[in-house]
Each structure stands twice: as C-alpha cells, then as structure tokens.
PDB file of C-alpha atoms and ligand atoms in Angstrom:
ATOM      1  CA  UNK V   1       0.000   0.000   0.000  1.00 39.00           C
ATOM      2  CA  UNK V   2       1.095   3.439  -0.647  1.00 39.00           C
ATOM      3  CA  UNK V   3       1.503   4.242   2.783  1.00 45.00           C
ATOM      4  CA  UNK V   4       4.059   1.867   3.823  1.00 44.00           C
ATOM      5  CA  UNK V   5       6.067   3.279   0.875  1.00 44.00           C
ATOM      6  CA  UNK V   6       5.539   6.744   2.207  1.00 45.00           C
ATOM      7  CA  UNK V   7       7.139   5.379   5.764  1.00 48.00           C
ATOM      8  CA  UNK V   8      10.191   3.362   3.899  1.00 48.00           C
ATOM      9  CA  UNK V   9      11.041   6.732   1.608  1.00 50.00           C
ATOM     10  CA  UNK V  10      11.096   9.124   5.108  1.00 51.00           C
ATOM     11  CA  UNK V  11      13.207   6.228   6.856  1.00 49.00           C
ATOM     12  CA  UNK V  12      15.539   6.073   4.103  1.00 50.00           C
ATOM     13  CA  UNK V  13      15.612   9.730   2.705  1.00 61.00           C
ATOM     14  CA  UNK V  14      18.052  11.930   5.154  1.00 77.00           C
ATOM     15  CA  UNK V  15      16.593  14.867   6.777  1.00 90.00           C
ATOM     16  CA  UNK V  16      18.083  17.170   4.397  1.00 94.00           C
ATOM     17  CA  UNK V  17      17.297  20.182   2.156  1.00 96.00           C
ATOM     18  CA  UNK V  18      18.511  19.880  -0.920  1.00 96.00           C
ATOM     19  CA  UNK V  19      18.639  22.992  -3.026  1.00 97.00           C
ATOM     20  CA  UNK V  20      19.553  22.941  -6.405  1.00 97.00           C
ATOM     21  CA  UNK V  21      20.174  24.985  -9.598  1.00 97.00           C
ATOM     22  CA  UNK V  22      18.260  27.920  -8.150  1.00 97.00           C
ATOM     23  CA  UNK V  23      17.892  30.922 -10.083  1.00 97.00           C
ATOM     24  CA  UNK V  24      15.622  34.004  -8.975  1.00 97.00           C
ATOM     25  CA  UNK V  25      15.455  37.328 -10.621  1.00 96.00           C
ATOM     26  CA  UNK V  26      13.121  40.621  -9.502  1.00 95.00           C
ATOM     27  CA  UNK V  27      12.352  41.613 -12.906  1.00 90.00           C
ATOM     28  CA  UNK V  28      15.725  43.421 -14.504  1.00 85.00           C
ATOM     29  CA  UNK V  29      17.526  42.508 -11.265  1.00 91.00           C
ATOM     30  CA  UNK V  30      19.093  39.054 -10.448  1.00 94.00           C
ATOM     31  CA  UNK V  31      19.045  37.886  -7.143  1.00 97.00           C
ATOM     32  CA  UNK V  32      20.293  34.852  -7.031  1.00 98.00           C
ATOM     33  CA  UNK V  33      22.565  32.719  -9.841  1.00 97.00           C
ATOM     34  CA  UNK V  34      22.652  29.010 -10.204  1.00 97.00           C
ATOM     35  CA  UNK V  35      22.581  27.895  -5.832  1.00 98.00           C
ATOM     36  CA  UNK V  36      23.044  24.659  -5.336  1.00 97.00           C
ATOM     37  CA  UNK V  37      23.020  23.772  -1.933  1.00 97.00           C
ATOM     38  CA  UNK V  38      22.352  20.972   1.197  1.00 96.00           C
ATOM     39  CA  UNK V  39      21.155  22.324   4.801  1.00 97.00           C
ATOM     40  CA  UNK V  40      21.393  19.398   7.024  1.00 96.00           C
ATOM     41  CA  UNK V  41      18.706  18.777  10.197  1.00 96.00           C
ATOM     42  CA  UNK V  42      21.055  18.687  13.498  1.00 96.00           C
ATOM     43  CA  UNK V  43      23.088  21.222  12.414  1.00 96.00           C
ATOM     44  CA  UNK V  44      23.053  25.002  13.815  1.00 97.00           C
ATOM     45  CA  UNK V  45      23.479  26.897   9.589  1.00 98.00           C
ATOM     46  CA  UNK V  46      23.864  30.323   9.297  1.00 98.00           C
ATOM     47  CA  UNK V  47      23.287  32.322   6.225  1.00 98.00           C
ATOM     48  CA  UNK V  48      25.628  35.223   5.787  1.00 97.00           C
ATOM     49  CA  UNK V  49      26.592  37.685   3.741  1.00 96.00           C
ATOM     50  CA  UNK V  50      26.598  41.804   2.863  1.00 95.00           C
ATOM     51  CA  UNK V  51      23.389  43.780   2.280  1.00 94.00           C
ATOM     52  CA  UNK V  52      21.297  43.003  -0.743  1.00 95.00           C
ATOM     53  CA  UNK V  53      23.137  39.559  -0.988  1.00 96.00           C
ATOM     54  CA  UNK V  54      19.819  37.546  -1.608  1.00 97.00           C
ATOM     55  CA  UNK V  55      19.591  36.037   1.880  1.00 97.00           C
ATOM     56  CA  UNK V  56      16.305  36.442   2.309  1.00 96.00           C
ATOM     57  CA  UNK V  57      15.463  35.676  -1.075  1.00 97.00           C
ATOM     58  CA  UNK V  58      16.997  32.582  -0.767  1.00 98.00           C
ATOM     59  CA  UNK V  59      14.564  31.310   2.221  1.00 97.00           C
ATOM     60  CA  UNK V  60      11.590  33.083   0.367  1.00 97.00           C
ATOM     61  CA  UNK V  61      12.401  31.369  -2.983  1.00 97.00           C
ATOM     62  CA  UNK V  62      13.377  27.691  -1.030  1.00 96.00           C
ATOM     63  CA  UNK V  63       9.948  27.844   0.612  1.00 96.00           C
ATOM     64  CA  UNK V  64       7.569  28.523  -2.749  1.00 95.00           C
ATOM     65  CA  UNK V  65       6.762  31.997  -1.212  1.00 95.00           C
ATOM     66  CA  UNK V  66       8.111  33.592  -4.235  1.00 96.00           C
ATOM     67  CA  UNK V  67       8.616  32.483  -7.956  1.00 95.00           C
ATOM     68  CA  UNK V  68      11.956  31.327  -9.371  1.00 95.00           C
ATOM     69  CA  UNK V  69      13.058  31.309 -12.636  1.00 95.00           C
ATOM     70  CA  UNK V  70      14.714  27.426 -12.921  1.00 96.00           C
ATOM     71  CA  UNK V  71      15.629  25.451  -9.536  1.00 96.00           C
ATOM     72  CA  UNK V  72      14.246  23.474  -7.098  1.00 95.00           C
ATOM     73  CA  UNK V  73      14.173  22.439  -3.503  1.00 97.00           C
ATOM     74  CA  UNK V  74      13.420  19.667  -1.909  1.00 96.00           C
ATOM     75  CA  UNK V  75      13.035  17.945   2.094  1.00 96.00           C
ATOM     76  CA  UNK V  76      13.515  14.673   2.537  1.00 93.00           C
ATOM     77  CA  UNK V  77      13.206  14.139  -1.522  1.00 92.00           C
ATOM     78  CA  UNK V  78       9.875  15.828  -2.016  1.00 94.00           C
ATOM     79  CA  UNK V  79       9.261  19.342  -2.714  1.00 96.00           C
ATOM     80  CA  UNK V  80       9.446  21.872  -0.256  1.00 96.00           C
ATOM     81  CA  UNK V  81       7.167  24.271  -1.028  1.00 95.00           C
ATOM     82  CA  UNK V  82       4.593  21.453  -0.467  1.00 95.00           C
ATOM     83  CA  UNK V  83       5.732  20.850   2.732  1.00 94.00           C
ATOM     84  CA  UNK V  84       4.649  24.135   4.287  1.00 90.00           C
ATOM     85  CA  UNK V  85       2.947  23.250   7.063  1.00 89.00           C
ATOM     86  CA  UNK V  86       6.210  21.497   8.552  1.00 93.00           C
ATOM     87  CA  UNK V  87       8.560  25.004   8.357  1.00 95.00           C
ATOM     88  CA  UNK V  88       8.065  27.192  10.636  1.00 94.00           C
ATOM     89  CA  UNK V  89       9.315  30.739   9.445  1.00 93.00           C
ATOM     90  CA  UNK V  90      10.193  34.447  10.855  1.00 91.00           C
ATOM     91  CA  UNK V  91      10.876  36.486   8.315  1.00 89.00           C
ATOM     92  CA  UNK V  92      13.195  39.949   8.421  1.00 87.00           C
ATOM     93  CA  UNK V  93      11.494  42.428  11.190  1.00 77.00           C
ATOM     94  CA  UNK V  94      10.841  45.203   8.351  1.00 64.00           C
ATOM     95  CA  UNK V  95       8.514  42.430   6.949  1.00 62.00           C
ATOM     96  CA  UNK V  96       6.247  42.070   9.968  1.00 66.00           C
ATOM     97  CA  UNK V  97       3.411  44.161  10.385  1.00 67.00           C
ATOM     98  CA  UNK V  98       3.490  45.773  13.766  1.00 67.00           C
ATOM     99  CA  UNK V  99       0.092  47.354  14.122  1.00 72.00           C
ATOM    100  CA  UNK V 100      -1.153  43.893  14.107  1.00 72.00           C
ATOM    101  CA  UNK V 101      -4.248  44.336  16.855  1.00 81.00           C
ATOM    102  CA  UNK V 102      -3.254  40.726  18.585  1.00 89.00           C
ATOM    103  CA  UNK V 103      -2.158  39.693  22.127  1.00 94.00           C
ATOM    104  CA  UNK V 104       0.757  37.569  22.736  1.00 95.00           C
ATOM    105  CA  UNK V 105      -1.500  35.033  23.334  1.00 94.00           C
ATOM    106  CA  UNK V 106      -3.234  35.566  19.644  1.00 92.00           C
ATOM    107  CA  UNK V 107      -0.160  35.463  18.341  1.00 92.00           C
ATOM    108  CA  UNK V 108       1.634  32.751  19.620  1.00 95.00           C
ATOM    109  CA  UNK V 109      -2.078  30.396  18.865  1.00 93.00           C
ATOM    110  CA  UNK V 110      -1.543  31.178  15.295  1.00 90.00           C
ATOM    111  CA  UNK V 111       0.904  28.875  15.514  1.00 91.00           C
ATOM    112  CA  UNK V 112      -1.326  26.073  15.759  1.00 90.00           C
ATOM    113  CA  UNK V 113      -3.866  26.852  13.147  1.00 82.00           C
ATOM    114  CA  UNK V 114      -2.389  24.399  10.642  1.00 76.00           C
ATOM    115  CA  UNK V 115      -3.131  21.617  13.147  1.00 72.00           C
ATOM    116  CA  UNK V 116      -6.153  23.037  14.088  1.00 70.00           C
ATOM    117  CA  UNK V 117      -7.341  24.312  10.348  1.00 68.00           C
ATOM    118  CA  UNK V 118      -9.044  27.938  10.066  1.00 63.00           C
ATOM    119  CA  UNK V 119     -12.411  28.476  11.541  1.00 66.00           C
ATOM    120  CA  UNK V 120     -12.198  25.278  14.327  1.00 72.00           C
ATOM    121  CA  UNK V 121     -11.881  26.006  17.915  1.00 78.00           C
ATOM    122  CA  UNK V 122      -8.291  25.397  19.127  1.00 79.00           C
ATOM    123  CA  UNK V 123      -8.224  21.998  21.010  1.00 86.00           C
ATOM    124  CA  UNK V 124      -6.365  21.410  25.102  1.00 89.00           C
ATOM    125  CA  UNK V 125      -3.622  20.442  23.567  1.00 89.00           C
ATOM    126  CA  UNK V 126      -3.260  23.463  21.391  1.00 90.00           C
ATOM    127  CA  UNK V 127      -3.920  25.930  24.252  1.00 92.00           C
ATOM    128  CA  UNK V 128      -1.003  23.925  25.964  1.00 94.00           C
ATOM    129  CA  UNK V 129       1.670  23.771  23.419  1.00 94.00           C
ATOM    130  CA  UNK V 130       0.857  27.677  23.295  1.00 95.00           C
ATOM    131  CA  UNK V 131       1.488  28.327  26.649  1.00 96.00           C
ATOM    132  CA  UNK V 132       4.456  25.707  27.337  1.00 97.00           C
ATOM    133  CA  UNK V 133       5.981  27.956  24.096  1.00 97.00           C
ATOM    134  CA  UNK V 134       5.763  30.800  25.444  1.00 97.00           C
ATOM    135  CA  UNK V 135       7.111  29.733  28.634  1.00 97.00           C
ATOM    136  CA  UNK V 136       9.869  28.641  27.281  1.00 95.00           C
ATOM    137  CA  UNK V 137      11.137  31.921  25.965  1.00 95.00           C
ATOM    138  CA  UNK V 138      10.498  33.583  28.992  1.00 95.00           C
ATOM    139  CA  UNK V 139       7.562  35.714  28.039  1.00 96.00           C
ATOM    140  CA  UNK V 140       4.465  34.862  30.551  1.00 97.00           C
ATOM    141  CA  UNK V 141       4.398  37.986  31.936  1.00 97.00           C
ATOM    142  CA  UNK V 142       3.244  39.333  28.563  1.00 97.00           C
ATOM    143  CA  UNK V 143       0.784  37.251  27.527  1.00 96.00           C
ATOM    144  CA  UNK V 144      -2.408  39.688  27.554  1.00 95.00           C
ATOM    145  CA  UNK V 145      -0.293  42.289  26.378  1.00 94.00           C
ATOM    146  CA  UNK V 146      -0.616  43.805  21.999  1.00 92.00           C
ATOM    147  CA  UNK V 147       2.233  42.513  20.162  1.00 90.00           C
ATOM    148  CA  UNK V 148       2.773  46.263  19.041  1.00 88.00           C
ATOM    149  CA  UNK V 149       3.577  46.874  22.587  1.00 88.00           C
ATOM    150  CA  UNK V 150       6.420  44.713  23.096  1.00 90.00           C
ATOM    151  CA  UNK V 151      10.345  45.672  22.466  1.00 87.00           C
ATOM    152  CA  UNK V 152      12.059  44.216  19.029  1.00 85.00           C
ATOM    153  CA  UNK V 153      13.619  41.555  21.684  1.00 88.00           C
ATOM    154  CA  UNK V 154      10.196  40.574  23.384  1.00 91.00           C
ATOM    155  CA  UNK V 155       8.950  40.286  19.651  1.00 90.00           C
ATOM    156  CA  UNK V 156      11.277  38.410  18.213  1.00 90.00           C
ATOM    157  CA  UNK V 157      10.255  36.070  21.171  1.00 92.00           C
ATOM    158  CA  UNK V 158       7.147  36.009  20.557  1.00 93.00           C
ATOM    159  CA  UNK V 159       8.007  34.766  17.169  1.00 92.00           C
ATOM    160  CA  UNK V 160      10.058  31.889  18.456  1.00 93.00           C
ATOM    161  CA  UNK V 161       7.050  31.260  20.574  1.00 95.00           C
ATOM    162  CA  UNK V 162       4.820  30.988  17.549  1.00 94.00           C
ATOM    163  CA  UNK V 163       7.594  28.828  15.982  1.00 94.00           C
ATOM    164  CA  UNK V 164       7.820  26.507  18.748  1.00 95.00           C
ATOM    165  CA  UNK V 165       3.785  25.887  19.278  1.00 95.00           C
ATOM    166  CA  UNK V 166       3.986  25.173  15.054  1.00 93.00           C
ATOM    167  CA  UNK V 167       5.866  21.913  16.013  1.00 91.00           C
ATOM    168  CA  UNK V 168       7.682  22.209  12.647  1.00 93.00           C
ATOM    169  CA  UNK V 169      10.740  20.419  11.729  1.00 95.00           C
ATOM    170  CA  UNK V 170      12.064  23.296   9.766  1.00 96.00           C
ATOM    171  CA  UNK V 171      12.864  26.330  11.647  1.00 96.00           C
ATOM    172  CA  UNK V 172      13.757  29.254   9.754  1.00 96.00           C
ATOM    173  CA  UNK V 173      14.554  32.797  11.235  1.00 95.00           C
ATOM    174  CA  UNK V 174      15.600  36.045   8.972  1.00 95.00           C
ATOM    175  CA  UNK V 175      18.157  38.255  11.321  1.00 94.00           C
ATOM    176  CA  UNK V 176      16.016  37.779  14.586  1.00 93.00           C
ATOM    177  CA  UNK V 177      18.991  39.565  16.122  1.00 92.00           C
ATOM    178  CA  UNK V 178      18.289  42.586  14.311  1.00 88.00           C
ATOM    179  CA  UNK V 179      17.852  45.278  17.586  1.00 82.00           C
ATOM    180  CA  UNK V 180      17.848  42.598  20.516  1.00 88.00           C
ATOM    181  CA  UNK V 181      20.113  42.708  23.788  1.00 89.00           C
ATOM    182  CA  UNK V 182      22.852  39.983  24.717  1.00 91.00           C
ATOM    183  CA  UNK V 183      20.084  38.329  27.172  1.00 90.00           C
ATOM    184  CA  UNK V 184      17.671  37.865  24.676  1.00 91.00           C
ATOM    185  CA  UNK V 185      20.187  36.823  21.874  1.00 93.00           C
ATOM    186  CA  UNK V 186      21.167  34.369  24.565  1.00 93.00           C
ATOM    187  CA  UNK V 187      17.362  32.973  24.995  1.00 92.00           C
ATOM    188  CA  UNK V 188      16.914  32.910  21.366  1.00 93.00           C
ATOM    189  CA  UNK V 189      20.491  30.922  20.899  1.00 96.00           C
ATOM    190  CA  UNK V 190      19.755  28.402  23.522  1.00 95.00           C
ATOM    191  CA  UNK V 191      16.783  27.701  21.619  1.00 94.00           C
ATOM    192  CA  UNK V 192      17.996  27.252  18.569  1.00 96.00           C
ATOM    193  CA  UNK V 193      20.625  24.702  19.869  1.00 96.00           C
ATOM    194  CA  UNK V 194      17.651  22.820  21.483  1.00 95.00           C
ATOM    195  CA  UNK V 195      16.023  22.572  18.179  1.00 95.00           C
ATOM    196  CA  UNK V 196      19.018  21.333  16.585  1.00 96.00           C
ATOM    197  CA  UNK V 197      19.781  19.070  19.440  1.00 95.00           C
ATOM    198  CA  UNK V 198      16.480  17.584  18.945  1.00 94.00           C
ATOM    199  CA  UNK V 199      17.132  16.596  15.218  1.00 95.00           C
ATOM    200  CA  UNK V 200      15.644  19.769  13.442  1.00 96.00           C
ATOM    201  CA  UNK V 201      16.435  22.059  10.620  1.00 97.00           C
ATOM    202  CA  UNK V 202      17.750  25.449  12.090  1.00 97.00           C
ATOM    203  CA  UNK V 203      18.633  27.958   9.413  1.00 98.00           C
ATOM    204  CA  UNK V 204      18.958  31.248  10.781  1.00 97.00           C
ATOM    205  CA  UNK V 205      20.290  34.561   8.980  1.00 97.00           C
ATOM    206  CA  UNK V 206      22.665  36.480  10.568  1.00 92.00           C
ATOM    207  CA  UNK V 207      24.663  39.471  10.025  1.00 83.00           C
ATOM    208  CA  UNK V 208      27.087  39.880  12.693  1.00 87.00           C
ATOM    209  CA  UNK V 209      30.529  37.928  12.017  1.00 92.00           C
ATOM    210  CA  UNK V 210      31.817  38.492  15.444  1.00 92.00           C
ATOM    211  CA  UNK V 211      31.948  35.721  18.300  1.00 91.00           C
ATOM    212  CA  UNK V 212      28.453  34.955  17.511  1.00 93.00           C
ATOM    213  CA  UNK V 213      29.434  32.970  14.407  1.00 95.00           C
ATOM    214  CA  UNK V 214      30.851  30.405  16.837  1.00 96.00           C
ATOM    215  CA  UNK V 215      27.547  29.275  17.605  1.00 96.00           C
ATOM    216  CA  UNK V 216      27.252  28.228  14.103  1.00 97.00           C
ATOM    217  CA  UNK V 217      28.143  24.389  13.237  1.00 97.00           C
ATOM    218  CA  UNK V 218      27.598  25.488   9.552  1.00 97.00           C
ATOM    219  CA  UNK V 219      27.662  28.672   7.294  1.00 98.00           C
ATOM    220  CA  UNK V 220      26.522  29.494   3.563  1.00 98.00           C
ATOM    221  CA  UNK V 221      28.131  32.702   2.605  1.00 97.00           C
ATOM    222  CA  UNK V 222      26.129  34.410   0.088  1.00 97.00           C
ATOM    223  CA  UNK V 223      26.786  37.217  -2.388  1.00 97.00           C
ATOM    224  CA  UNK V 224      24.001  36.053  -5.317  1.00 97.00           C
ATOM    225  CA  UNK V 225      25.389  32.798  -5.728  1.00 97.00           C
ATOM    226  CA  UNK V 226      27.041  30.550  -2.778  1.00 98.00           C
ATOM    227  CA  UNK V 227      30.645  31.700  -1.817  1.00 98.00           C
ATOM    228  CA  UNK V 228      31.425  28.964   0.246  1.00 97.00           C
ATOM    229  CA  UNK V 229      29.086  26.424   2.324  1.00 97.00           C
ATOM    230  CA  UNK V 230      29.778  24.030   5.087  1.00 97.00           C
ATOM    231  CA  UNK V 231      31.284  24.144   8.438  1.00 96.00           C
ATOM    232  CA  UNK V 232      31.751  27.174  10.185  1.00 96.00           C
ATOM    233  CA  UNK V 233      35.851  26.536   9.673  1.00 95.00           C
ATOM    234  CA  UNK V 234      35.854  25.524   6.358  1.00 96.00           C
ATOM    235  CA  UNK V 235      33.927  28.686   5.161  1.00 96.00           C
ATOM    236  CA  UNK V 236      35.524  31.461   7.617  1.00 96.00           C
ATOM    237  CA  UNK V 237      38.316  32.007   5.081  1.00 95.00           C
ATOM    238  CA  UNK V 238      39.898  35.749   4.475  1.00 94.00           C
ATOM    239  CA  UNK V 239      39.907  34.972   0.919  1.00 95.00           C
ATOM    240  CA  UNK V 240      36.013  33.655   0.881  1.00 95.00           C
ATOM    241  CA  UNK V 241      34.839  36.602   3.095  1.00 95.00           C
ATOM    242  CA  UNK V 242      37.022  38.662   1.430  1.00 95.00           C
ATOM    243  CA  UNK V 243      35.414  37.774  -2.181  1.00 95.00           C
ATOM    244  CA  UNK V 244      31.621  37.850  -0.747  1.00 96.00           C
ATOM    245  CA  UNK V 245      31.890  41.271   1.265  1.00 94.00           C
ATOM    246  CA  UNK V 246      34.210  42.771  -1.774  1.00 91.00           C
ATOM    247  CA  UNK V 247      37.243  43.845   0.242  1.00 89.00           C
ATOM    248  CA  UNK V 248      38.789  43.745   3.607  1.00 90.00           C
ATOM    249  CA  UNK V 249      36.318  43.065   6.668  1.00 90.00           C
ATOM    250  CA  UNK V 250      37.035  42.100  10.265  1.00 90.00           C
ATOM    251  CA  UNK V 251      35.745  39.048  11.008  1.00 91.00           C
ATOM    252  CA  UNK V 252      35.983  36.369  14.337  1.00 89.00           C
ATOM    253  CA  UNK V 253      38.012  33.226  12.593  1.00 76.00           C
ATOM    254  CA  UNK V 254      38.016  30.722  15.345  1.00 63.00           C
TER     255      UNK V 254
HETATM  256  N1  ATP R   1      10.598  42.748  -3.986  1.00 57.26           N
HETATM  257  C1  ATP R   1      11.741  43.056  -4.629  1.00 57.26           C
HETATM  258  N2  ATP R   1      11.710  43.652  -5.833  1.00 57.26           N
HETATM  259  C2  ATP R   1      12.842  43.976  -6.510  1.00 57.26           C
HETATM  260  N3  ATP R   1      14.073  43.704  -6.048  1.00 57.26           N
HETATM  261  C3  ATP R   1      14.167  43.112  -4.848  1.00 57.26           C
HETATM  262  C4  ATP R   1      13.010  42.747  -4.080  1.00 57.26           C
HETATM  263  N4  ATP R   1      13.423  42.173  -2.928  1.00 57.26           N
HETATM  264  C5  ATP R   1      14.765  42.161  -2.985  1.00 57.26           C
HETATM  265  N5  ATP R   1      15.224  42.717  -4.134  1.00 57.26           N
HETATM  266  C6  ATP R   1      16.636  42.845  -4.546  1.00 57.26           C
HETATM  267  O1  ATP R   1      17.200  41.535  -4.572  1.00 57.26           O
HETATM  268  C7  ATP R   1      18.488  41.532  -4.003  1.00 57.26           C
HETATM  269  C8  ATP R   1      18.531  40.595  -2.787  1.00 57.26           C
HETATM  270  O2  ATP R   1      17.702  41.100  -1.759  1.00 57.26           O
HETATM  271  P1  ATP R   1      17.517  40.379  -0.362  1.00 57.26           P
HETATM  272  O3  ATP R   1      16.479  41.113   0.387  1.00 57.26           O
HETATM  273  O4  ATP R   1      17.315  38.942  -0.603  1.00 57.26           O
HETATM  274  O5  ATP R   1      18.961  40.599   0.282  1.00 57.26           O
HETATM  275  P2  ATP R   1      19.470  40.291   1.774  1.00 57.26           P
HETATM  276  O6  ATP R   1      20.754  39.557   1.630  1.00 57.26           O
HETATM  277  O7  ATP R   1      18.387  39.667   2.557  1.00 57.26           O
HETATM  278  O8  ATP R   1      19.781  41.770   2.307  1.00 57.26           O
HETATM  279  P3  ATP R   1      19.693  42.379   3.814  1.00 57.26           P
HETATM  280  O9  ATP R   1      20.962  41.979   4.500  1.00 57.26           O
HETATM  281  O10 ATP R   1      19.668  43.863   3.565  1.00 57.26           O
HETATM  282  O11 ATP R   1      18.458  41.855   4.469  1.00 57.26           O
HETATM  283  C9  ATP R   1      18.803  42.991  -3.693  1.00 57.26           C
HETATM  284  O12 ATP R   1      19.507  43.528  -4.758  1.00 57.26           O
HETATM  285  C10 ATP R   1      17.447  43.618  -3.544  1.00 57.26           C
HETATM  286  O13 ATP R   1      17.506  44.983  -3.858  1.00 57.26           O
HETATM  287 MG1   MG R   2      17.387  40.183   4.231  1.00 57.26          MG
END
C-alpha cells in the first residue's frame, strides 16, 4: 500500500534540504545565480553575507513563497514548497506588520492553526503547546499584552514562541537579532541549539561575524550565488569573506 512506501522513503531519505540549480530574478535585477546547496537537520546553519546579498530571497524562494526562474528544492526528496505546514518561518522584522491588533497570546495560537485548520476552535492540547511555548522563551508575563507593545527583543520572542507551538521540523529565522540585547540573543540561541539538538532544521540569517558565528556548526556565505558552504571553519576564510563582502572586513576566525 502506498503508505508503507511513504514510511520506507522518510526512513531512508536523510533529513536534508537539498537545493539545487536555483535561479531568482526581480524583474531586470538578479538575485540569485545558479545555488546549489544541502542544509542538514542537526546542524546550527547560518546564512551570511553583505546587504542586498539575496539572503532572504533565498529562504523566500526555497519555501515557494516567491517564484523562481529554474531550480528546485526539496526535504527529505519531495518538494518543499509542499511541505509548508512542517517550516516554521520568521521572516526579516521590516517584513512584519506591527500594528497587528493581537495579544501575545493571539499570536503565539496562530501557531497552531495548521493543526487546528481555520475556523475550528483550538483543542487542550493546542492551548497547551501555546502556553508551554511561550514559557519557554520567557515571556508569561506578557501574555495579555498587543504585540505592538512589546520591544524588538520581546517580539522576536514572541516569534520563536509561535515557531515553537507550530511543532515544525524546519525552523527558519531572517536576522532575529536585528535590535535585541545579549540576554535575549542568549534565549533565542539556547533555543535554537535545542532545536538542533532535537534533530531539526535550524537555518537562521545572521549578520554579525563576530563571536556569535561560533555558535554556528555550519555557514553558507552568500553574495548572489554561494561563496562557500559548510562548516563554520571551512567557510571562515579571508579569501572567501574577502570575495563575498568585496574587500577587507574584520571578522571572528576561530
Ligand atoms: N521585492 C523586490 N523587488 C525587486 N528587487 C528586490 C526585491 N526584494 C529584494 N530585491 C533585490 O534583490 C536583491 C537581494 O535582496 P535580499 O532582500 O534577498 O537581500 P538580503 O541579503 O536579505 O539583504 P539584507 O541583508 O539587507 O536583508 C537585492 O539587490 C534587492 O535589492
Ligand atoms: Mg534580508
């Protein structure tokens, strides 16, 4: 039956994304040439690289949430952009909507409409995996309080909150760093590692290439096509850095 074929293929398929050929273009303006690419599940990868690189175009166009002109990518074999309802994505903070009239609470629930489906009363369990979530990032305090409210840190853990309740196994997060202290980019870190520590995809995009690029296992250094990809030592090269940024930067190389 076709279901025990469905079970062999996830047993047998790693739990990898595999990225490959991928070509997006904004009209005149190409963002991203020929990426071919593997992000493994276990693994901490960071996506770096200057301004207007295409690192968020990259997660956009991976997870069918805009076109591409040739490419595909895939999870565990199959395409990804079918698999929505197993990533669980932040994107960049200039892309969220902050007037949003929602609680913490509201928020975080959102999280769970794909299990619960649009227009069905969230179940226990739901309500549960809300609150354990946001819990876990340290955030009960706020729960009756408007998102809009909140500092960028206490966002951007709200958004891990939302994440987490999702029960995904792809987490994705677009520079949730962007404007948050050293305790919170602590929080957010430990969580990350848990996720990967617990067998998930954790891709996260991050700017800073100071010490923080030593929580990294692996790095895919972008500058509209890959630069260099793998782990964190083998792609922390002057001349690699050197080639993506276009000249001398300072950069943490242990
Ligand atoms: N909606 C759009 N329409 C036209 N061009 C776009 C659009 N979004 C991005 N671009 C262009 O595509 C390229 C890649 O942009 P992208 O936002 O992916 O870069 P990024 O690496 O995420 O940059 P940043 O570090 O500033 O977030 C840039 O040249 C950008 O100007
Ligand atoms: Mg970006």
């Amino acid at each position: 039956m076709g279901l025990t074929t469905g079970f062999d293929n996830l047993h047998t398929l790693p739990r990898t994304i595999a990225i490959d050929g991928l070509n997006v273009a904004y009209r005149e303006v190409e963002a991203l040439r020929n990426v071919n690419l593997t992000v493994k599940a276990g693994r901490m990868t960071g996506i770096i690289g200057p301004n207007g690189a295409g690192k968020s175009t990259l997660i956009k166009a991976m997870f069918g949430l805009i076109p591409t002109s040739s490419g595909r990518a895939q999870f565990e074999g199959k395409n990804l952009a079918e698999q929505r309802d197993r990533i669980a994505y932040v994107p960049q903070r200039s892309a969220i909507d902050w007037t949003f009239p929602a609680t913490v609470r509201d928020v975080v629930m959102m999280g769970r409409v794909r299990k619960t489906g649009w227009f069905h009363r969230f179940s226990p369990t739901s309500r549960r995996a809300a609150i354990a979530a946001i819990e876990r990032v340290g955030m009960m305090d706020f729960i009756d309080r408007p998102i809009g409210n909140l500092s960028g840190g206490q966002q951007q853990r709200i958004f891990l909150a939302r994440s987490l309740a999702q029960e995904a196994d792809i987490f994705c997060f677009d520079e949730p760093f962007t404007g948050v202290d050293k305790k919170t980019e602590a929080i957010l870190f430990q969580i990350f590692h848990e996720l990967a520590d617990a067998g998930q995809v954790v891709l996260v995009v991050n700017h800073d290439l100071g010490e923080t690029i030593t929580q990294f296992d692996d790095l895919i250094l972008l500058n509209h096509e890959v630069i260099a990809s793998g782990n964190r030592k083998s792609v922390m090269q002057t001349e690699a850095i050197e080639r993506a940024y276009g000249g001398h930067v300072n950069f943490y190389a242990a």
